């Protein structure tokens, strides 16, 4: 959820000792300590709640969050459904360390370093995959690779649930939307770009809900099912 106007995800961010090949949670590594506060100020908790509710978790399901950052959604999902098995992956070790600290005392949840476009899991290993505010951190090519990887690690009938900036955003959605509409990263999330990406990867996809957001422009929820259950 960083300032997408400043960095390309595959451009080095920070100084030469701090080069990364991903766009971190708050756009800049130095801002990570403020990320959870920022999400609270943006009112993201109710959106996380909705995403987890849409996933209809039950005991015994194996659930992966790609781009879990500081673990907000993975931990919330675990608290909502303690009998589900939760895994969060993210390329950012510092975000993962925060997630691990926040999950202390919980069982059946763990965090690993990894990239959505190269998932370190076997085919069909998961019943659900969650993606919260992560897709806009990827360029189009990486998004396509990530969609293919999620398809691979989901079992037939398994579902991907997405919450992200974008959808059918127009200038009428306000100042933040007008800013997003001119933004290269957000562009890959706009209109029907996400459903098309997922259908191309083999999913059946539907938009679940969309809402204007004062500071983000527009947030949209999607559900994509791997056919063949
Ligand atoms: C805005 S944060 C969202 C974190 C969390 N999902 C949430 O909703 O609070 C985006 C996250 O995506 C991660 N990310 C960036 N590139 C990624 C990639 N290629 N694969 C997986 N995660 C990535 C970043 O490190 C960051 O933690």
XYZ file of N, CA and C and ligand atoms in Angstrom:
714
model
N 0.827 -1.187 0.000
C 0.000 0.000 0.000
C 0.873 1.254 0.000
N 2.051 1.140 -0.635
C 2.965 2.277 -0.611
C 2.545 3.341 -1.599
N 3.322 4.411 -1.636
C 3.067 5.436 -2.642
C 3.562 4.904 -3.965
N 2.616 4.483 -4.791
C 2.977 3.776 -6.011
C 3.537 4.701 -7.072
N 3.525 5.997 -6.806
C 4.018 6.902 -7.832
C 5.544 6.952 -7.832
N 6.173 6.424 -6.783
C 7.605 6.677 -6.653
C 8.513 5.531 -7.052
N 8.067 4.288 -6.915
C 8.992 3.180 -7.125
C 8.385 2.111 -8.012
N 9.190 1.542 -8.848
C 8.801 0.350 -9.576
C 9.188 -0.839 -8.719
N 8.350 -1.894 -8.643
C 8.672 -2.987 -7.737
C 10.012 -3.649 -8.041
N 10.435 -3.576 -9.254
C 11.696 -4.233 -9.569
C 12.833 -3.237 -9.721
N 12.610 -2.043 -9.218
C 13.701 -1.086 -9.112
C 14.249 -1.174 -7.705
N 15.541 -0.941 -7.556
C 16.079 -0.925 -6.207
C 15.397 0.162 -5.387
N 15.085 -0.166 -4.156
C 14.471 0.803 -3.256
C 15.458 1.030 -2.125
N 15.712 2.270 -1.769
C 16.654 2.548 -0.697
C 18.075 2.641 -1.236
N 19.052 2.649 -0.349
C 20.423 2.808 -0.812
C 20.994 1.471 -1.247
N 22.252 1.479 -1.673
C 22.808 0.275 -2.282
C 22.898 -0.885 -1.305
N 22.979 -0.577 0.017
C 23.034 -1.665 0.995
C 21.637 -2.201 1.279
N 20.632 -1.598 0.696
C 19.251 -1.946 1.014
C 18.474 -2.198 -0.279
N 19.115 -2.841 -1.244
C 18.484 -3.063 -2.537
C 17.510 -4.233 -2.416
N 16.336 -4.098 -2.998
C 15.322 -5.141 -2.934
C 14.715 -5.292 -4.315
N 14.127 -6.469 -4.567
C 13.475 -6.687 -5.855
C 11.961 -6.755 -5.684
N 11.442 -6.014 -4.702
C 9.999 -5.955 -4.499
C 9.672 -4.606 -3.886
N 8.418 -4.223 -4.015
C 7.953 -2.966 -3.411
C 7.428 -3.288 -2.020
N 8.022 -2.727 -0.977
C 7.621 -3.116 0.387
C 6.258 -2.529 0.791
N 5.804 -2.951 1.980
C 4.424 -2.684 2.406
C 4.042 -1.208 2.341
N 4.851 -0.339 2.907
C 4.472 1.077 2.946
C 5.188 1.869 1.858
N 5.740 1.176 0.869
C 6.394 1.841 -0.258
C 7.873 2.051 -0.028
N 8.259 2.284 1.210
C 9.662 2.490 1.581
C 9.957 1.628 2.799
N 11.116 0.983 2.817
C 11.446 0.118 3.957
C 11.420 0.884 5.279
N 11.870 2.129 5.236
C 11.940 2.922 6.471
C 10.559 3.171 7.073
N 9.503 3.036 6.266
C 8.148 3.331 6.759
C 7.449 2.106 7.349
N 8.120 0.942 7.270
C 7.463 -0.291 7.738
C 6.930 -0.184 9.169
N 7.684 0.420 10.120
C 7.160 0.496 11.498
C 5.811 1.211 11.588
N 5.509 2.074 10.626
C 4.232 2.792 10.669
C 3.128 2.123 9.881
N 3.417 0.963 9.271
C 2.451 0.355 8.359
C 1.144 -0.047 9.058
N 1.248 -0.693 10.212
C 0.018 -1.157 10.879
C -0.845 0.022 11.321
N -0.186 1.092 11.782
C -0.943 2.290 12.169
C -1.642 2.874 10.935
N -0.916 2.911 9.811
C -1.506 3.439 8.571
C -2.748 2.636 8.172
N -2.660 1.309 8.270
C -3.822 0.493 7.875
C -5.011 0.768 8.796
N -4.711 1.020 10.090
C -5.820 1.340 11.018
C -6.446 2.673 10.645
N -5.586 3.665 10.369
C -6.104 4.997 10.021
C -6.924 4.942 8.731
N -6.551 4.046 7.836
C -7.283 3.918 6.564
C -8.541 3.069 6.707
N -8.767 2.563 7.916
C -9.978 1.773 8.164
C -9.940 0.416 7.484
N -8.747 -0.169 7.382
C -8.633 -1.420 6.632
C -9.161 -2.626 7.392
N -9.295 -2.531 8.703
C -9.678 -3.706 9.480
C -10.996 -4.305 8.983
N -11.964 -3.444 8.693
C -13.269 -3.989 8.259
C -13.142 -4.640 6.870
N -12.212 -4.145 6.066
C -11.998 -4.775 4.753
C -11.310 -6.135 4.906
N -10.355 -6.198 5.821
C -9.715 -7.491 6.106
C -10.771 -8.493 6.597
N -11.645 -7.996 7.488
C -12.715 -8.852 8.029
C -13.586 -9.395 6.894
N -13.953 -8.506 5.980
C -14.799 -8.929 4.860
C -14.094 -9.963 3.993
N -12.819 -9.735 3.742
C -12.068 -10.683 2.892
C -12.056 -12.073 3.535
N -11.773 -12.093 4.837
C -11.704 -13.384 5.543
C -13.087 -14.041 5.561
N -14.142 -13.244 5.770
C -15.508 -13.811 5.780
C -15.828 -14.412 4.408
N -15.419 -13.728 3.335
C -15.706 -14.227 1.982
C -15.020 -15.578 1.727
N -13.909 -15.822 2.418
C -13.176 -17.080 2.208
C -13.880 -18.273 2.858
N -14.877 -18.007 3.719
C -15.688 -19.079 4.338
C -14.802 -20.205 4.889
N -13.931 -19.812 5.792
C -12.991 -20.789 6.343
C -13.705 -21.760 7.276
N -13.252 -22.989 7.254
C -13.721 -23.991 8.221
C -12.499 -24.727 8.749
N -12.679 -25.424 9.855
C -11.548 -26.152 10.443
C -10.943 -27.106 9.422
N -9.633 -27.220 9.474
C -8.930 -28.181 8.635
C -8.491 -27.620 7.287
N -9.025 -26.461 6.887
C -8.595 -25.906 5.593
C -7.150 -25.418 5.696
N -6.436 -25.581 4.595
C -5.075 -24.999 4.510
C -5.173 -23.700 3.713
N -4.703 -22.637 4.325
C -4.911 -21.290 3.776
C -3.567 -20.589 3.656
N -3.319 -20.027 2.476
C -2.074 -19.288 2.214
C -2.403 -17.826 1.977
N -1.660 -16.924 2.592
C -1.741 -15.513 2.173
C -0.459 -15.145 1.443
N -0.608 -14.645 0.209
C 0.560 -14.179 -0.551
C 0.740 -12.681 -0.275
N 1.979 -12.283 0.007
C 2.230 -10.873 0.328
C 1.607 -10.502 1.656
N 1.894 -11.312 2.680
C 1.220 -11.152 3.982
C 1.730 -9.949 4.767
N 2.867 -9.390 4.371
C 3.398 -8.224 5.076
C 3.556 -8.495 6.558
N 2.997 -7.623 7.380
C 3.138 -7.740 8.838
C 2.105 -8.697 9.446
N 1.408 -9.435 8.604
C 0.580 -10.544 9.078
C -0.848 -10.197 9.457
N -1.296 -8.965 9.156
C -2.639 -8.554 9.609
C -3.732 -9.543 9.208
N -3.751 -9.924 7.939
C -4.850 -10.760 7.436
C -4.652 -12.223 7.843
N -3.415 -12.696 7.753
C -3.152 -14.102 8.126
C -3.540 -14.334 9.586
N -3.169 -13.395 10.444
C -3.456 -13.553 11.882
C -4.959 -13.410 12.147
N -5.585 -12.470 11.465
C -7.039 -12.315 11.622
C -7.760 -13.602 11.200
N -7.336 -14.183 10.089
C -7.965 -15.418 9.608
C -7.790 -16.538 10.641
N -6.602 -16.600 11.226
C -6.347 -17.626 12.256
C -7.264 -17.411 13.466
N -7.418 -16.154 13.861
C -8.273 -15.872 15.026
C -9.739 -16.179 14.707
N -10.159 -15.907 13.484
C -11.553 -16.177 13.101
C -11.828 -17.678 13.008
N -10.813 -18.440 12.576
C -10.999 -19.882 12.385
C -9.780 -20.624 12.943
N -9.717 -20.777 14.255
C -8.503 -21.340 14.871
C -8.147 -22.736 14.362
N -9.133 -23.476 13.841
C -8.852 -24.836 13.360
C -8.340 -24.875 11.928
N -8.196 -23.730 11.289
C -7.601 -23.702 9.941
C -6.088 -23.569 10.075
N -5.383 -24.046 9.058
C -3.910 -24.001 9.032
C -3.499 -22.798 8.174
N -2.775 -21.858 8.745
C -2.460 -20.613 8.035
C -0.976 -20.505 7.716
N -0.689 -20.091 6.484
C 0.692 -19.825 6.063
C 0.712 -18.447 5.406
N 1.645 -17.607 5.822
C 1.809 -16.302 5.171
C 3.177 -16.224 4.538
N 3.233 -15.746 3.292
C 4.557 -15.562 2.675
C 4.703 -14.117 2.194
N 5.941 -13.671 2.248
C 6.264 -12.301 1.822
C 7.766 -12.270 1.567
N 8.212 -11.439 0.617
C 9.666 -11.350 0.389
C 10.389 -10.526 1.447
N 9.653 -9.801 2.287
C 10.291 -8.831 3.186
C 10.559 -9.431 4.562
N 11.819 -9.735 4.876
C 12.124 -10.381 6.166
C 11.712 -9.533 7.360
N 11.803 -8.211 7.234
C 11.451 -7.359 8.388
C 9.942 -7.388 8.644
N 9.163 -7.404 7.584
C 7.709 -7.521 7.750
C 7.378 -8.877 8.364
N 8.057 -9.918 7.901
C 7.800 -11.266 8.433
C 8.153 -11.352 9.914
N 9.236 -10.687 10.307
C 9.623 -10.706 11.733
C 8.518 -10.063 12.568
N 7.929 -8.987 12.054
C 6.813 -8.342 12.761
C 5.615 -9.287 12.840
N 5.326 -9.951 11.725
C 4.193 -10.882 11.698
C 4.401 -11.988 12.729
N 5.627 -12.499 12.772
C 5.914 -13.591 13.712
C 5.721 -13.134 15.159
N 6.170 -11.929 15.447
C 5.996 -11.404 16.817
C 4.519 -11.276 17.155
N 3.728 -10.784 16.185
C 2.300 -10.579 16.443
C 1.553 -11.908 16.615
N 2.117 -12.985 16.037
C 1.427 -14.287 16.086
C 1.888 -15.144 17.273
N 2.749 -14.592 18.111
C 3.253 -15.381 19.251
C 2.072 -15.907 20.060
N 2.146 -17.177 20.415
C 1.074 -17.770 21.217
C 0.024 -18.478 20.375
N 0.001 -18.185 19.063
C -0.956 -18.882 18.184
C -0.282 -20.139 17.626
N -1.056 -21.189 17.417
C -0.507 -22.394 16.794
C -1.187 -22.600 15.440
N -0.534 -23.412 14.589
C -1.117 -23.669 13.265
C -1.041 -22.444 12.374
N -0.021 -21.646 12.551
C 0.196 -20.472 11.695
C 1.703 -20.293 11.553
N 2.169 -20.122 10.333
C 3.576 -19.766 10.204
C 3.822 -18.881 8.997
N 4.989 -18.230 9.038
C 5.344 -17.239 8.035
C 6.667 -17.640 7.393
N 6.714 -17.532 6.060
C 7.916 -17.893 5.312
C 8.253 -16.792 4.330
N 9.525 -16.745 3.981
C 9.929 -15.783 2.951
C 9.616 -16.388 1.584
N 8.998 -15.623 0.726
C 8.715 -16.139 -0.615
C 8.038 -15.094 -1.474
N 8.024 -15.366 -2.763
C 7.439 -14.471 -3.760
C 6.192 -15.129 -4.354
N 5.181 -14.313 -4.596
C 3.935 -14.846 -5.153
C 4.161 -15.508 -6.508
N 5.133 -15.028 -7.259
C 5.362 -15.551 -8.613
C 6.225 -16.810 -8.614
N 6.625 -17.264 -7.438
C 7.477 -18.456 -7.353
C 7.219 -19.104 -5.996
N 6.067 -19.725 -5.862
C 5.634 -20.191 -4.540
C 6.351 -21.488 -4.154
N 6.889 -21.549 -2.947
C 7.650 -22.728 -2.516
C 6.735 -23.822 -1.955
N 5.697 -24.188 -2.729
C 4.724 -25.168 -2.256
C 4.394 -26.148 -3.373
N 3.915 -27.331 -2.964
C 3.566 -28.379 -3.937
C 2.233 -28.048 -4.618
N 1.985 -28.681 -5.744
C 0.720 -28.509 -6.467
C -0.448 -28.893 -5.551
N -1.508 -28.120 -5.607
C -2.754 -28.481 -4.919
C -2.681 -28.492 -3.411
N -1.701 -27.787 -2.832
C -1.493 -27.877 -1.380
C -2.505 -27.081 -0.558
N -3.177 -26.094 -1.187
C -4.020 -25.186 -0.405
C -5.487 -25.227 -0.848
N -6.370 -24.970 0.143
C -7.814 -24.858 -0.123
C -8.200 -23.416 -0.442
N -7.482 -22.491 0.155
C -7.748 -21.062 -0.050
C -6.419 -20.325 -0.188
N -6.425 -19.299 -1.035
C -5.310 -18.345 -1.067
C -5.915 -16.949 -0.891
N -5.316 -16.151 -0.018
C -5.757 -14.778 0.213
C -4.698 -13.819 -0.328
N -5.162 -12.730 -0.906
C -4.242 -11.696 -1.386
C -4.841 -10.346 -1.015
N -4.217 -9.662 -0.063
C -4.755 -8.389 0.416
C -3.777 -7.270 0.104
N -4.186 -6.351 -0.746
C -3.425 -5.142 -1.065
C -2.021 -5.467 -1.575
N -1.892 -6.578 -2.267
C -0.584 -7.022 -2.745
C -0.437 -6.894 -4.259
N -1.513 -7.175 -5.015
C -1.357 -7.239 -6.481
C -0.824 -5.932 -7.067
N -1.227 -4.798 -6.481
C -0.770 -3.526 -7.057
C 0.725 -3.301 -6.833
N 1.367 -4.190 -6.089
C 2.818 -4.105 -5.912
C 3.565 -4.809 -7.046
N 2.837 -5.484 -7.941
C 3.485 -6.287 -8.994
C 3.294 -5.652 -10.364
N 4.280 -5.810 -11.232
C 4.074 -5.384 -12.621
C 3.240 -6.460 -13.341
N 2.807 -6.162 -14.555
C 1.845 -7.046 -15.231
C 2.398 -8.464 -15.436
N 3.643 -8.535 -15.823
C 4.247 -9.854 -16.087
C 4.308 -10.684 -14.793
N 4.683 -10.024 -13.710
C 4.788 -10.731 -12.428
C 3.406 -11.137 -11.925
N 2.420 -10.262 -12.172
C 1.041 -10.611 -11.784
C 0.589 -11.892 -12.488
N 0.896 -11.996 -13.785
C 0.488 -13.188 -14.540
C 1.184 -14.428 -13.981
N 2.465 -14.279 -13.649
C 3.210 -15.418 -13.084
C 2.630 -15.794 -11.720
N 2.255 -14.777 -10.927
C 1.674 -15.040 -9.601
C 0.326 -15.754 -9.742
N -0.490 -15.314 -10.696
C -1.805 -15.954 -10.887
C -1.612 -17.428 -11.262
N -0.631 -17.715 -12.117
C -0.370 -19.106 -12.515
C 0.097 -19.928 -11.312
N 0.906 -19.330 -10.472
C 1.398 -20.037 -9.291
C 0.266 -20.315 -8.289
N -0.596 -19.340 -8.100
C -1.726 -19.551 -7.173
C -2.613 -20.669 -7.716
N -2.853 -20.656 -9.014
C -3.660 -21.717 -9.641
C -3.020 -23.078 -9.350
N -1.720 -23.145 -9.483
C -1.000 -24.418 -9.291
C -1.108 -24.920 -7.846
N -0.954 -24.030 -6.860
C -0.914 -24.501 -5.463
C -2.305 -24.709 -4.863
N -3.359 -24.215 -5.565
C -4.722 -24.480 -5.090
C -5.174 -25.863 -5.561
N -5.927 -26.549 -4.704
C -6.536 -27.808 -5.161
C -7.687 -27.472 -6.110
N -8.089 -28.406 -6.990
C -9.283 -28.149 -7.802
C -10.455 -27.817 -6.877
N -11.181 -26.767 -7.197
C -12.266 -26.302 -6.324
C -11.796 -25.293 -5.284
N -10.489 -25.162 -5.137
C -9.942 -24.195 -4.178
C -10.157 -22.768 -4.676
N -10.094 -21.813 -3.751
C -10.457 -20.433 -4.106
C -9.395 -19.424 -3.711
N -9.243 -18.457 -4.600
C -8.395 -17.290 -4.344
C -9.309 -16.116 -4.015
N -9.059 -15.433 -2.894
C -9.839 -14.251 -2.514
C -8.925 -13.040 -2.486
N -9.320 -12.034 -3.229
C -8.470 -10.851 -3.409
C -9.187 -9.612 -2.893
N -8.421 -8.764 -2.225
C -8.839 -7.393 -1.903
C -7.735 -6.498 -2.432
N -8.096 -5.536 -3.281
C -7.029 -4.650 -3.779
C -7.589 -3.330 -4.274
N -6.691 -2.402 -4.424
C -7.022 -1.127 -5.035
C -7.390 -1.396 -6.502
N -8.407 -0.693 -6.996
C -8.719 -0.838 -8.417
C -10.157 -1.226 -8.664
N -10.370 -1.904 -9.768
C -11.731 -2.161 -10.216
C -12.186 -1.011 -11.098
N -13.473 -0.816 -11.142
C -14.017 0.210 -12.061
C -13.972 1.580 -11.404
N -12.763 2.092 -11.281
C -12.512 3.388 -10.656
C -12.667 4.479 -11.715
N -13.328 5.565 -11.340
C -13.442 6.690 -12.267
C -13.057 7.967 -11.528
N -12.897 9.034 -12.286
C -12.542 10.323 -11.684
C -13.592 10.754 -10.669
N -14.835 10.282 -10.858
C -15.914 10.641 -9.933
C -15.703 10.027 -8.547
N -14.789 9.055 -8.434
C -14.512 8.453 -7.126
C -13.690 9.389 -6.235
N -13.245 10.528 -6.759
C -12.599 11.522 -5.888
C -11.136 11.751 -6.208
N -10.520 12.564 -5.361
C -9.136 12.986 -5.600
C -8.188 11.782 -5.650
N -8.320 10.878 -4.658
C -7.409 9.731 -4.597
C -7.543 8.892 -5.867
N -8.782 8.734 -6.326
C -9.005 7.945 -7.546
C -8.358 8.636 -8.748
N -8.493 9.946 -8.817
C -7.906 10.668 -9.966
C -6.389 10.483 -9.971
N -5.795 10.436 -8.791
C -4.354 10.236 -8.678
C -3.990 8.799 -9.127
N -4.801 7.854 -8.686
C -4.558 6.444 -9.045
C -4.716 6.217 -10.541
N -5.662 6.926 -11.137
C -5.928 6.688 -12.560
C -4.719 7.038 -13.424
N -3.856 7.904 -12.920
C -2.664 8.267 -13.682
C -1.445 7.472 -13.252
N -1.646 6.462 -12.450
C -0.525 5.731 -11.857
C -0.267 4.409 -12.569
N 0.984 4.180 -12.923
C 1.329 3.018 -13.737
C 0.984 1.687 -13.039
N 1.232 1.601 -11.741
C 0.967 0.331 -11.044
C -0.516 0.068 -10.875
N -1.232 1.117 -10.454
C -2.669 0.949 -10.265
C -3.333 0.593 -11.588
N -2.776 1.080 -12.695
C -3.375 0.841 -14.010
C -3.592 -0.652 -14.256
N -2.669 -1.456 -13.811
C -2.785 -2.903 -14.005
C -3.859 -3.543 -13.150
N -4.497 -2.757 -12.265
C -5.575 -3.273 -11.411
C -6.932 -2.708 -11.810
N -6.944 -1.802 -12.803
C -8.176 -1.052 -13.076
C -9.113 -1.776 -14.032
N -10.393 -1.337 -13.994
C -11.391 -1.918 -14.896
C -11.489 -3.411 -14.649
N -11.483 -4.188 -15.737
C -11.591 -5.641 -15.580
C -10.224 -6.332 -15.678
N -9.139 -5.567 -15.400
C -7.785 -6.139 -15.555
C -7.581 -7.362 -14.657
N -8.054 -7.301 -13.423
C -7.815 -8.439 -12.513
C -8.646 -9.661 -12.937
N -9.963 -9.514 -13.192
C -10.695 -10.692 -13.684
C -10.079 -11.278 -14.963
N -9.622 -10.424 -15.863
C -9.016 -10.955 -17.099
C -7.752 -11.737 -16.794
N -6.947 -11.200 -15.901
C -5.709 -11.876 -15.492
C -6.021 -13.270 -14.952
N -7.075 -13.341 -14.116
C -7.391 -14.608 -13.451
C -8.024 -15.607 -14.420
N -8.873 -15.114 -15.304
C -9.480 -15.998 -16.314
C -8.374 -16.546 -17.228
N -7.428 -15.701 -17.599
C -6.308 -16.159 -18.433
C -5.500 -17.250 -17.736
N -5.451 -17.197 -16.391
C -4.706 -18.213 -15.638
C -5.513 -19.499 -15.462
N -6.798 -19.481 -15.864
C -7.609 -20.699 -15.793
C -8.717 -20.654 -14.758
N -8.802 -19.559 -14.001
C -9.818 -19.461 -12.944
C -11.186 -19.077 -13.503
N -12.240 -19.458 -12.744
C -13.551 -18.813 -12.870
C -13.505 -17.662 -11.875
N -13.873 -16.459 -12.321
C -13.664 -15.292 -11.464
C -14.901 -14.415 -11.397
N -15.174 -13.872 -10.217
C -16.257 -12.891 -10.101
C -15.836 -11.782 -9.146
N -16.380 -10.605 -9.426
C -16.193 -9.487 -8.502
C -17.207 -9.675 -7.384
N -16.759 -9.620 -6.150
C -17.654 -9.860 -5.017
C -18.259 -8.551 -4.519
N -17.445 -7.516 -4.439
C -17.916 -6.216 -3.933
C -16.917 -5.154 -4.338
N -17.393 -3.923 -4.418
C -16.492 -2.810 -4.719
C -16.993 -1.587 -3.975
N -16.072 -0.775 -3.483
C -16.490 0.406 -2.733
C -15.480 1.531 -2.907
N -16.006 2.733 -2.943
C -15.161 3.907 -3.017
C -14.413 4.030 -1.696
N -13.154 4.444 -1.760
C -12.381 4.683 -0.537
C -11.770 6.073 -0.640
N -11.993 6.868 0.398
C -11.605 8.277 0.353
C -10.125 8.480 0.022
N -9.264 7.623 0.571
C -7.828 7.840 0.398
C -7.190 6.892 -0.615
N -7.883 5.831 -0.962
C -7.291 4.837 -1.876
C -7.965 4.887 -3.244
N -9.105 5.572 -3.313
C -9.813 5.680 -4.586
C -10.938 4.675 -4.658
N -10.605 3.415 -4.840
C -11.608 2.350 -4.888
C -10.953 1.033 -4.481
N -11.681 0.281 -3.672
C -11.237 -1.058 -3.256
C -12.205 -2.077 -3.835
N -11.667 -3.162 -4.360
C -12.531 -4.188 -4.951
C -12.126 -5.568 -4.434
N -13.143 -6.382 -4.178
C -12.954 -7.769 -3.719
C -13.272 -8.702 -4.891
N -12.454 -9.717 -5.084
C -12.695 -10.725 -6.124
C -12.624 -12.114 -5.500
N -13.338 -13.035 -6.130
C -13.219 -14.450 -5.765
C -12.933 -15.217 -7.051
N -11.886 -16.014 -7.054
C -11.516 -16.797 -8.235
C -11.415 -18.265 -7.829
N -12.131 -19.116 -8.542
C -12.162 -20.542 -8.194
C -11.373 -21.342 -9.225
N -10.543 -22.250 -8.744
C -9.883 -23.178 -9.653
C -10.905 -24.260 -10.014
N -11.294 -24.370 -11.287
C -12.359 -25.323 -11.635
C -11.902 -26.769 -11.426
N -12.871 -27.648 -11.448
C -12.523 -29.076 -11.497
C -12.655 -29.801 -10.187
N -13.459 -29.291 -9.251
C -13.598 -29.983 -7.960
C -14.311 -31.304 -8.151
C 0.548 -3.247 1.073
S 1.400 -4.647 1.684
C 0.032 -5.712 2.147
C 0.372 -6.542 3.337
C -0.812 -7.367 3.872
N -1.289 -8.286 2.873
C -1.932 -6.452 4.345
O -2.984 -6.403 3.687
O -1.723 -5.800 5.384
C 2.013 -5.465 0.212
C 2.966 -6.585 0.534
O 3.296 -7.259 -0.675
C 4.622 -7.700 -0.551
N 5.144 -8.024 -1.882
C 5.731 -7.208 -2.786
N 6.120 -7.917 -3.866
C 5.741 -9.208 -3.646
C 5.867 -10.420 -4.385
N 6.450 -10.434 -5.587
N 5.363 -11.554 -3.856
C 4.761 -11.548 -2.638
N 4.645 -10.432 -1.888
C 5.118 -9.273 -2.382
C 5.348 -6.558 0.138
O 6.566 -6.969 0.721
C 4.295 -6.136 1.149
O 4.484 -6.766 2.401
